[in-house]
């Protein structure tokens, strides 16, 4: 995989044009040159968005773990594949080489087989950020079992819903987990969940916190003794290109979570190729993505993408605030991290701490910074750029989704000139379209609409587990022959894309379409503001009016709130215009967030509209307690 870096903007345009004109030839060349196959494909692409049906590399045979592990053994067997940094900074980091990873994955795979897991079976993985997590994904892939990772911060109800939706036969978990100063009784949560999960026959338990836990006779087994007795040789199951690799649940705006199904070959090709280019990964670099493997970002850009490139990927167990808010920078310094990928919510939390901690460490190893998960506001972008990147490391604001499997719109570092708050240009092979409300495509530049994708890319999710109709309905019915992302975006005068947020976040005030992101951006520039979220609420005259929830950097400091409200509206007027001024501004101690750090505007919208009776399930939030305090202080 040496020679497929894109090196300058002209080359990007050239390669991009080829990928659009001859997508099949383009992806065929990438697939031929950079992966190992047991058998090559008969057909590169077969697709029909109206069904919808998408097949890449049909007829090909492979195993993704041979691409992620075995083929590196000859050239980089002793290179660190996974660099595990524990929660406790005094515990030593663990360097797992490709050779060791190979042995550990094979042993784990043999344990799965011994416990009756077969090709096509679903295995639920509810494990904290320890090496066993990455290894368990790969062990499933080794034997062709379909993994379904559930973020180990979700509740027992969220867990049992997901286990039942895909009839998992086994759950892999741990006796508990560390999160900063806290320990969490994961096994207790699993026990509770399994009261309602008849399909689960076996629970494998990794030891992490060495607490006394309950082991259910006949069902629960300690992992380590089984691994110790397992052979380090396990032939990889030969999979079809379109065999499912994993299911990953993502919550929609309504209904139960959707089990997005990703298949083997296309997912592998696209995550590997995007990883190499979007992060400009070079052979001896140390790469760190701070996401949890429980999210798609961790699947694609902690595990599969990096390992397919023979990279060193950091796996961090802890949180940014423990033992203090300098932890991220301490880790970057300690392991000389070259590429660092995180979320705007983390950047804002760290920016709130000022610059003292970030200044204490040597961050000169950093070459590329990444952002993902939400629109990054201008203030956070500059803080990241100035203090972490020292104005030298390009920020790649990468837009993508669980459904897209890999990065879709992003600058290529040192190739695409960046622009704050812009995800910039489509990645190679990606054909975005902006659509108006009537269903017509908005051609040309300086337009704003709903973001769709016109043509399949290799890692698009193929279906929703057990509900193909819902897949069709959600993603392929809004616009004919297009994949609809659910996001709004604008294209500027040079063709750069800016994601304006989920389209359900668009608020129409007196006939003006207002995206929440630009208003929040403006507010966040106020020096006292840490974060903000804007929603609409019904208004007799304007149709909708704007309600802002604002958290302050120093909540304890007594400030004249009315004065602050005036200043905030003043900034909005300067940045956007008086039309975007807020009718109500509520100061709150926090904003409700998903576990992956996305602000839940849906809940805030209901509170602003006085519809508190049907807030929906708030139990999977990161901070359910702030909801009540926001309700209590509602304006
Ligand atoms: C990777 C991930 C997907 C949703 C997506 C957007 C939002 C993600 C960006 C972004 C603006 C970005 N998958 N989103 N990245 N918005 N700029 N760079 O987050 O399935 O969990 O979420 O996240 O709304 O549709 S996800």
PDB file of N, CA and C and ligand atoms in Angstrom, residues 250 296-297 371-376 397-403 485 487 499 501-502 596 598, ligand 1:
ATOM      1  N   UNK A 250     -27.710   2.799  14.945  1.00  0.00           N
ATOM      2  CA  UNK A 250     -27.693   4.255  15.000  1.00  0.00           C
ATOM      3  C   UNK A 250     -29.123   4.698  15.258  1.00  0.00           C
ATOM      4  N   UNK A 296     -19.231   4.272  14.816  1.00  0.00           N
ATOM      5  CA  UNK A 296     -18.667   3.969  13.500  1.00  0.00           C
ATOM      6  C   UNK A 296     -17.259   4.559  13.356  1.00  0.00           C
ATOM      7  N   UNK A 297     -17.038   5.721  13.954  1.00  0.00           N
ATOM      8  CA  UNK A 297     -15.718   6.342  13.833  1.00  0.00           C
ATOM      9  C   UNK A 297     -14.634   5.403  14.355  1.00  0.00           C
ATOM     10  N   UNK A 371     -11.525  16.462  12.795  1.00  0.00           N
ATOM     11  CA  UNK A 371     -12.744  16.745  13.547  1.00  0.00           C
ATOM     12  C   UNK A 371     -13.873  15.966  12.895  1.00  0.00           C
ATOM     13  N   UNK A 372     -14.751  15.424  13.708  1.00  0.00           N
ATOM     14  CA  UNK A 372     -15.870  14.647  13.166  1.00  0.00           C
ATOM     15  C   UNK A 372     -17.009  14.569  14.161  1.00  0.00           C
ATOM     16  N   UNK A 373     -18.231  14.469  13.641  1.00  0.00           N
ATOM     17  CA  UNK A 373     -19.386  14.175  14.489  1.00  0.00           C
ATOM     18  C   UNK A 373     -20.424  15.267  14.507  1.00  0.00           C
ATOM     19  N   UNK A 374     -19.998  16.490  14.340  1.00  0.00           N
ATOM     20  CA  UNK A 374     -20.903  17.633  14.380  1.00  0.00           C
ATOM     21  C   UNK A 374     -20.261  18.744  13.573  1.00  0.00           C
ATOM     22  N   UNK A 375     -21.028  19.750  13.220  1.00  0.00           N
ATOM     23  CA  UNK A 375     -20.369  20.902  12.622  1.00  0.00           C
ATOM     24  C   UNK A 375     -19.412  21.497  13.652  1.00  0.00           C
ATOM     25  N   UNK A 376     -18.206  21.834  13.232  1.00  0.00           N
ATOM     26  CA  UNK A 376     -17.285  22.479  14.169  1.00  0.00           C
ATOM     27  C   UNK A 376     -17.463  23.991  14.033  1.00  0.00           C
ATOM     28  N   UNK A 397     -11.893  18.694   8.648  1.00  0.00           N
ATOM     29  CA  UNK A 397     -13.263  18.644   9.159  1.00  0.00           C
ATOM     30  C   UNK A 397     -13.968  17.625   8.269  1.00  0.00           C
ATOM     31  N   UNK A 398     -14.114  16.405   8.779  1.00  0.00           N
ATOM     32  CA  UNK A 398     -14.557  15.301   7.932  1.00  0.00           C
ATOM     33  C   UNK A 398     -16.026  14.994   8.193  1.00  0.00           C
ATOM     34  N   UNK A 399     -16.813  15.082   7.147  1.00  0.00           N
ATOM     35  CA  UNK A 399     -18.237  14.775   7.287  1.00  0.00           C
ATOM     36  C   UNK A 399     -18.521  13.366   6.796  1.00  0.00           C
ATOM     37  N   UNK A 400     -19.224  12.595   7.598  1.00  0.00           N
ATOM     38  CA  UNK A 400     -19.694  11.270   7.187  1.00  0.00           C
ATOM     39  C   UNK A 400     -20.670  10.744   8.210  1.00  0.00           C
ATOM     40  N   UNK A 401     -21.127   9.512   8.043  1.00  0.00           N
ATOM     41  CA  UNK A 401     -22.200   8.961   8.865  1.00  0.00           C
ATOM     42  C   UNK A 401     -21.977   7.465   9.119  1.00  0.00           C
ATOM     43  N   UNK A 402     -22.692   6.938  10.115  1.00  0.00           N
ATOM     44  CA  UNK A 402     -22.690   5.490  10.334  1.00  0.00           C
ATOM     45  C   UNK A 402     -23.049   4.793   9.024  1.00  0.00           C
ATOM     46  N   UNK A 403     -24.004   5.351   8.317  1.00  0.00           N
ATOM     47  CA  UNK A 403     -24.511   4.751   7.089  1.00  0.00           C
ATOM     48  C   UNK A 403     -23.499   4.793   5.956  1.00  0.00           C
ATOM     49  N   UNK A 485     -29.041  12.071   2.932  1.00  0.00           N
ATOM     50  CA  UNK A 485     -28.228  11.990   4.150  1.00  0.00           C
ATOM     51  C   UNK A 485     -28.953  12.455   5.409  1.00  0.00           C
ATOM     52  N   UNK A 487     -28.883  15.557   6.173  1.00  0.00           N
ATOM     53  CA  UNK A 487     -28.189  16.797   6.517  1.00  0.00           C
ATOM     54  C   UNK A 487     -28.457  17.876   5.482  1.00  0.00           C
ATOM     55  N   UNK A 499     -21.433  21.833   6.014  1.00  0.00           N
ATOM     56  CA  UNK A 499     -22.585  21.099   6.526  1.00  0.00           C
ATOM     57  C   UNK A 499     -23.298  22.020   7.510  1.00  0.00           C
ATOM     58  N   UNK A 501     -25.985  21.138   9.298  1.00  0.00           N
ATOM     59  CA  UNK A 501     -26.646  20.381  10.369  1.00  0.00           C
ATOM     60  C   UNK A 501     -27.783  19.544   9.819  1.00  0.00           C
ATOM     61  N   UNK A 502     -28.367  18.736  10.685  1.00  0.00           N
ATOM     62  CA  UNK A 502     -29.496  17.905  10.273  1.00  0.00           C
ATOM     63  C   UNK A 502     -30.592  18.816   9.729  1.00  0.00           C
ATOM     64  N   UNK A 596     -22.189  10.053  22.000  1.00  0.00           N
ATOM     65  CA  UNK A 596     -21.100  10.355  21.080  1.00  0.00           C
ATOM     66  C   UNK A 596     -20.910  11.859  20.938  1.00  0.00           C
ATOM     67  N   UNK A 598     -23.199  14.408  20.418  1.00  0.00           N
ATOM     68  CA  UNK A 598     -24.042  15.268  19.590  1.00  0.00           C
ATOM     69  C   UNK A 598     -25.127  15.912  20.455  1.00  0.00           C
TER      70      UNK A 598
HETATM   71  C1  LIG B   1     -19.157   9.898  11.771  1.00  0.00           C
HETATM   72  C2  LIG B   1     -20.442  10.145  12.520  1.00  0.00           C
HETATM   73  C3  LIG B   1     -23.728  11.320  11.500  1.00  0.00           C
HETATM   74  C4  LIG B   1     -24.187  12.749  11.555  1.00  0.00           C
HETATM   75  C5  LIG B   1     -24.213  13.406  10.206  1.00  0.00           C
HETATM   76  C6  LIG B   1     -24.076  14.876  10.576  1.00  0.00           C
HETATM   77  C7  LIG B   1     -23.128  14.848  11.760  1.00  0.00           C
HETATM   78  C8  LIG B   1     -20.745  14.138  11.297  1.00  0.00           C
HETATM   79  C9  LIG B   1     -19.834  16.019  10.693  1.00  0.00           C
HETATM   80  C10 LIG B   1     -21.208  16.241  10.956  1.00  0.00           C
HETATM   81  C11 LIG B   1     -20.975  18.466  10.391  1.00  0.00           C
HETATM   82  C12 LIG B   1     -19.035  17.144  10.268  1.00  0.00           C
HETATM   83  N1  LIG B   1     -21.461   9.277  12.255  1.00  0.00           N
HETATM   84  N2  LIG B   1     -21.735  15.056  11.342  1.00  0.00           N
HETATM   85  N3  LIG B   1     -19.590  14.711  10.917  1.00  0.00           N
HETATM   86  N4  LIG B   1     -21.774  17.459  10.803  1.00  0.00           N
HETATM   87  N5  LIG B   1     -19.665  18.332  10.132  1.00  0.00           N
HETATM   88  N6  LIG B   1     -17.726  17.037  10.017  1.00  0.00           N
HETATM   89  O1  LIG B   1     -20.512  11.070  13.297  1.00  0.00           O
HETATM   90  O2  LIG B   1     -23.784   8.418  12.302  1.00  0.00           O
HETATM   91  O3  LIG B   1     -22.779   9.128  14.384  1.00  0.00           O
HETATM   92  O4  LIG B   1     -23.505  10.782  12.794  1.00  0.00           O
HETATM   93  O5  LIG B   1     -23.263  13.547  12.326  1.00  0.00           O
HETATM   94  O6  LIG B   1     -25.303  15.392  10.994  1.00  0.00           O
HETATM   95  O7  LIG B   1     -25.406  13.102   9.531  1.00  0.00           O
HETATM   96  S1  LIG B   1     -22.909   9.344  12.964  1.00  0.00           S
END
